[in-house]
Structures are given as C-alpha cells and as structure tokens.
C-alpha cells in the first residue's frame, strides 16, 4: 500500500509510469483504474494490435499517430469499446461509452444507452385470405 495524505490504508499508487512492462506482467493483464501508465514496447503495428487485444478486458484504447490511414485502420482492429485517436478521455453524452469482453456489457450515453431500456418485439401479420399449405416454410 502507498502512504501519504489521503491514501493511507488503501491499495493506491500516486500517478506513476511503469516502464519495461511486458504483456505477461500483472500490471499489463489487469484492468487498472488509476493514474498509471504501463509502457509496453512493440516493433510493428500488427504487434501493437496483438498486444492490445491480448487481454480479457476491452474498455478503452488510445492511439497516437500522424498517419491518417493508420488512424482509421487500427481502431477497427482493436477489441475495445472506445478508441481515442490523438486524444484521450474525450466523452460526450451523444456518444455511446462502454467496454467489450470482460469490461462490461451495455452502453452509457447516446441512443445505445436508450436501447438498454427497450425490449424489441417483432410481429408479422399476413392479410392473405388463402391458408398456406405449410405455414413453416420460409417465405
């Protein structure tokens, strides 16, 4: 446990950057909520995507790039509910927010949040006067 004013008795760390982290370490495998940054080296874009997706969690991801093609390509490959490009922690009540995998289900904000409170029902009504020979045949 860290010590100091306001954090005594808890499992907290002050704002910290963890260097030389590899993807087998607990700090890289867990969904950490706090002022921490883990630095994991990679060689290629594909390697970075593989490392980012190699977790049971998927709340959010961030990409920093000057390459517009990469900025549109990589978010499609990441299994995270929110992907920020050249920014971080930007939110809006109009944009859905939520995770993938073990980072939760459902969405907050946006029209997707409203859908969480709906139950959709499909109803088909035929106005034909003749009775079908087999009502179970797909039409």
mmCIF file of C-alpha atoms in Angstrom:
data_model
loop_
_atom_site.group_PDB
_atom_site.id
_atom_site.type_symbol
_atom_site.label_atom_id
_atom_site.label_comp_id
_atom_site.label_asym_id
_atom_site.label_seq_id
_atom_site.Cartn_x
_atom_site.Cartn_y
_atom_site.Cartn_z
ATOM 1 C CA UNK A 1 0.000 0.000 0.000
ATOM 2 C CA UNK A 2 1.102 3.533 -0.688
ATOM 3 C CA UNK A 3 1.297 6.014 2.135
ATOM 4 C CA UNK A 4 0.714 9.713 2.418
ATOM 5 C CA UNK A 5 -2.114 12.136 2.957
ATOM 6 C CA UNK A 6 -5.425 10.939 1.552
ATOM 7 C CA UNK A 7 -4.278 7.436 0.608
ATOM 8 C CA UNK A 8 -3.396 5.766 3.932
ATOM 9 C CA UNK A 9 -4.831 2.282 4.372
ATOM 10 C CA UNK A 10 -5.743 1.680 0.735
ATOM 11 C CA UNK A 11 -4.214 -0.071 -2.239
ATOM 12 C CA UNK A 12 -3.338 3.056 -4.171
ATOM 13 C CA UNK A 13 -0.417 4.443 -6.112
ATOM 14 C CA UNK A 14 0.326 8.045 -6.878
ATOM 15 C CA UNK A 15 0.488 8.987 -10.595
ATOM 16 C CA UNK A 16 3.056 6.516 -11.890
ATOM 17 C CA UNK A 17 4.629 5.408 -15.174
ATOM 18 C CA UNK A 18 5.649 1.745 -15.268
ATOM 19 C CA UNK A 19 8.486 1.128 -17.733
ATOM 20 C CA UNK A 20 9.883 -2.111 -19.153
ATOM 21 C CA UNK A 21 6.475 -3.779 -18.883
ATOM 22 C CA UNK A 22 5.774 -6.875 -20.956
ATOM 23 C CA UNK A 23 2.380 -8.365 -21.667
ATOM 24 C CA UNK A 24 2.874 -11.254 -19.235
ATOM 25 C CA UNK A 25 3.044 -8.921 -16.218
ATOM 26 C CA UNK A 26 0.004 -8.425 -13.985
ATOM 27 C CA UNK A 27 0.079 -4.633 -14.467
ATOM 28 C CA UNK A 28 -0.429 -5.296 -18.204
ATOM 29 C CA UNK A 29 -3.063 -8.020 -17.769
ATOM 30 C CA UNK A 30 -5.416 -6.341 -15.273
ATOM 31 C CA UNK A 31 -7.916 -3.554 -15.838
ATOM 32 C CA UNK A 32 -6.222 -0.882 -13.739
ATOM 33 C CA UNK A 33 -8.259 2.169 -12.744
ATOM 34 C CA UNK A 34 -5.904 4.839 -11.580
ATOM 35 C CA UNK A 35 -3.349 7.393 -12.600
ATOM 36 C CA UNK A 36 -0.956 4.822 -14.055
ATOM 37 C CA UNK A 37 0.622 4.229 -17.444
ATOM 38 C CA UNK A 38 2.310 0.981 -18.465
ATOM 39 C CA UNK A 39 4.813 1.239 -21.295
ATOM 40 C CA UNK A 40 4.995 -1.886 -23.470
ATOM 41 C CA UNK A 41 7.367 -1.866 -26.437
ATOM 42 C CA UNK A 42 6.356 -3.172 -29.853
ATOM 43 C CA UNK A 43 8.019 -3.449 -33.248
ATOM 44 C CA UNK A 44 5.185 -3.257 -35.769
ATOM 45 C CA UNK A 45 1.607 -2.045 -35.978
ATOM 46 C CA UNK A 46 0.411 -5.645 -36.091
ATOM 47 C CA UNK A 47 2.447 -6.390 -32.962
ATOM 48 C CA UNK A 48 0.870 -3.413 -31.156
ATOM 49 C CA UNK A 49 -2.645 -4.564 -32.075
ATOM 50 C CA UNK A 50 -1.868 -8.134 -30.973
ATOM 51 C CA UNK A 51 -0.556 -6.929 -27.604
ATOM 52 C CA UNK A 52 -3.515 -4.588 -27.071
ATOM 53 C CA UNK A 53 -6.043 -7.323 -27.845
ATOM 54 C CA UNK A 54 -4.255 -9.972 -25.747
ATOM 55 C CA UNK A 55 -6.371 -9.363 -22.656
ATOM 56 C CA UNK A 56 -9.755 -10.378 -21.317
ATOM 57 C CA UNK A 57 -10.636 -6.691 -20.925
ATOM 58 C CA UNK A 58 -11.581 -4.090 -23.509
ATOM 59 C CA UNK A 59 -12.833 -0.843 -22.010
ATOM 60 C CA UNK A 60 -10.778 1.691 -23.943
ATOM 61 C CA UNK A 61 -7.701 2.163 -26.099
ATOM 62 C CA UNK A 62 -5.662 5.108 -27.296
ATOM 63 C CA UNK A 63 -3.657 5.641 -30.474
ATOM 64 C CA UNK A 64 -1.240 8.464 -31.210
ATOM 65 C CA UNK A 65 -0.289 8.863 -34.864
ATOM 66 C CA UNK A 66 0.242 11.391 -37.647
ATOM 67 C CA UNK A 67 -0.785 8.778 -40.236
ATOM 68 C CA UNK A 68 -4.465 9.265 -41.155
ATOM 69 C CA UNK A 69 -4.667 5.812 -42.764
ATOM 70 C CA UNK A 70 -3.439 4.244 -39.509
ATOM 71 C CA UNK A 71 -5.855 6.419 -37.505
ATOM 72 C CA UNK A 72 -8.778 4.877 -39.390
ATOM 73 C CA UNK A 73 -7.385 1.341 -39.799
ATOM 74 C CA UNK A 74 -6.213 0.434 -36.295
ATOM 75 C CA UNK A 75 -9.395 1.265 -34.320
ATOM 76 C CA UNK A 76 -11.263 -1.312 -36.427
ATOM 77 C CA UNK A 77 -8.796 -3.962 -35.252
ATOM 78 C CA UNK A 78 -8.882 -3.138 -31.545
ATOM 79 C CA UNK A 79 -11.327 -5.028 -29.308
ATOM 80 C CA UNK A 80 -12.165 -2.053 -27.097
ATOM 81 C CA UNK A 81 -15.466 -0.268 -26.564
ATOM 82 C CA UNK A 82 -13.933 3.179 -27.042
ATOM 83 C CA UNK A 83 -10.857 4.052 -29.073
ATOM 84 C CA UNK A 84 -9.400 7.537 -28.867
ATOM 85 C CA UNK A 85 -7.080 8.755 -31.628
ATOM 86 C CA UNK A 86 -4.694 11.613 -30.822
ATOM 87 C CA UNK A 87 -6.702 12.415 -27.692
ATOM 88 C CA UNK A 88 -7.710 10.622 -24.524
ATOM 89 C CA UNK A 89 -10.730 10.586 -22.201
ATOM 90 C CA UNK A 90 -12.871 12.689 -24.541
ATOM 91 C CA UNK A 91 -16.538 11.947 -23.828
ATOM 92 C CA UNK A 92 -19.921 13.229 -24.916
ATOM 93 C CA UNK A 93 -23.460 12.460 -23.849
ATOM 94 C CA UNK A 94 -24.165 11.813 -27.551
ATOM 95 C CA UNK A 95 -21.508 9.081 -27.946
ATOM 96 C CA UNK A 96 -22.013 5.606 -26.518
ATOM 97 C CA UNK A 97 -19.448 4.553 -23.922
ATOM 98 C CA UNK A 98 -18.860 1.029 -22.661
ATOM 99 C CA UNK A 99 -16.486 -1.891 -22.815
ATOM 100 C CA UNK A 100 -16.050 -5.162 -24.639
ATOM 101 C CA UNK A 101 -15.164 -8.606 -23.337
ATOM 102 C CA UNK A 102 -14.921 -8.641 -19.502
ATOM 103 C CA UNK A 103 -15.097 -4.843 -19.352
ATOM 104 C CA UNK A 104 -18.846 -4.968 -19.166
ATOM 105 C CA UNK A 105 -21.928 -5.056 -21.280
ATOM 106 C CA UNK A 106 -24.202 -2.289 -22.401
ATOM 107 C CA UNK A 107 -23.512 1.320 -23.154
ATOM 108 C CA UNK A 108 -23.845 4.613 -21.356
ATOM 109 C CA UNK A 109 -24.845 7.757 -23.266
ATOM 110 C CA UNK A 110 -26.127 8.082 -26.811
ATOM 111 C CA UNK A 111 -29.002 6.202 -28.423
ATOM 112 C CA UNK A 112 -27.381 2.882 -27.477
ATOM 113 C CA UNK A 113 -27.992 3.698 -23.799
ATOM 114 C CA UNK A 114 -31.700 4.203 -24.516
ATOM 115 C CA UNK A 115 -31.830 0.788 -26.198
ATOM 116 C CA UNK A 116 -30.736 -0.807 -22.914
ATOM 117 C CA UNK A 117 -34.189 0.063 -21.539
ATOM 118 C CA UNK A 118 -36.137 -1.269 -24.503
ATOM 119 C CA UNK A 119 -37.450 -4.704 -25.310
ATOM 120 C CA UNK A 120 -37.815 -5.176 -29.034
ATOM 121 C CA UNK A 121 -40.590 -7.360 -30.356
ATOM 122 C CA UNK A 122 -41.180 -8.466 -33.955
ATOM 123 C CA UNK A 123 -44.739 -9.093 -35.152
ATOM 124 C CA UNK A 124 -45.629 -10.437 -38.615
ATOM 125 C CA UNK A 125 -49.235 -10.246 -39.814
ATOM 126 C CA UNK A 126 -50.433 -11.775 -43.035
ATOM 127 C CA UNK A 127 -53.537 -10.309 -44.662
ATOM 128 C CA UNK A 128 -53.726 -13.110 -47.216
ATOM 129 C CA UNK A 129 -57.074 -14.894 -47.397
ATOM 130 C CA UNK A 130 -55.696 -18.257 -48.521
ATOM 131 C CA UNK A 131 -54.200 -20.616 -45.944
ATOM 132 C CA UNK A 132 -50.608 -21.642 -46.717
ATOM 133 C CA UNK A 133 -50.046 -25.342 -47.410
ATOM 134 C CA UNK A 134 -47.148 -25.378 -44.956
ATOM 135 C CA UNK A 135 -47.009 -22.440 -42.538
ATOM 136 C CA UNK A 136 -43.442 -23.342 -41.517
ATOM 137 C CA UNK A 137 -41.860 -22.800 -44.952
ATOM 138 C CA UNK A 138 -39.723 -19.662 -45.133
ATOM 139 C CA UNK A 139 -41.250 -17.012 -47.402
#
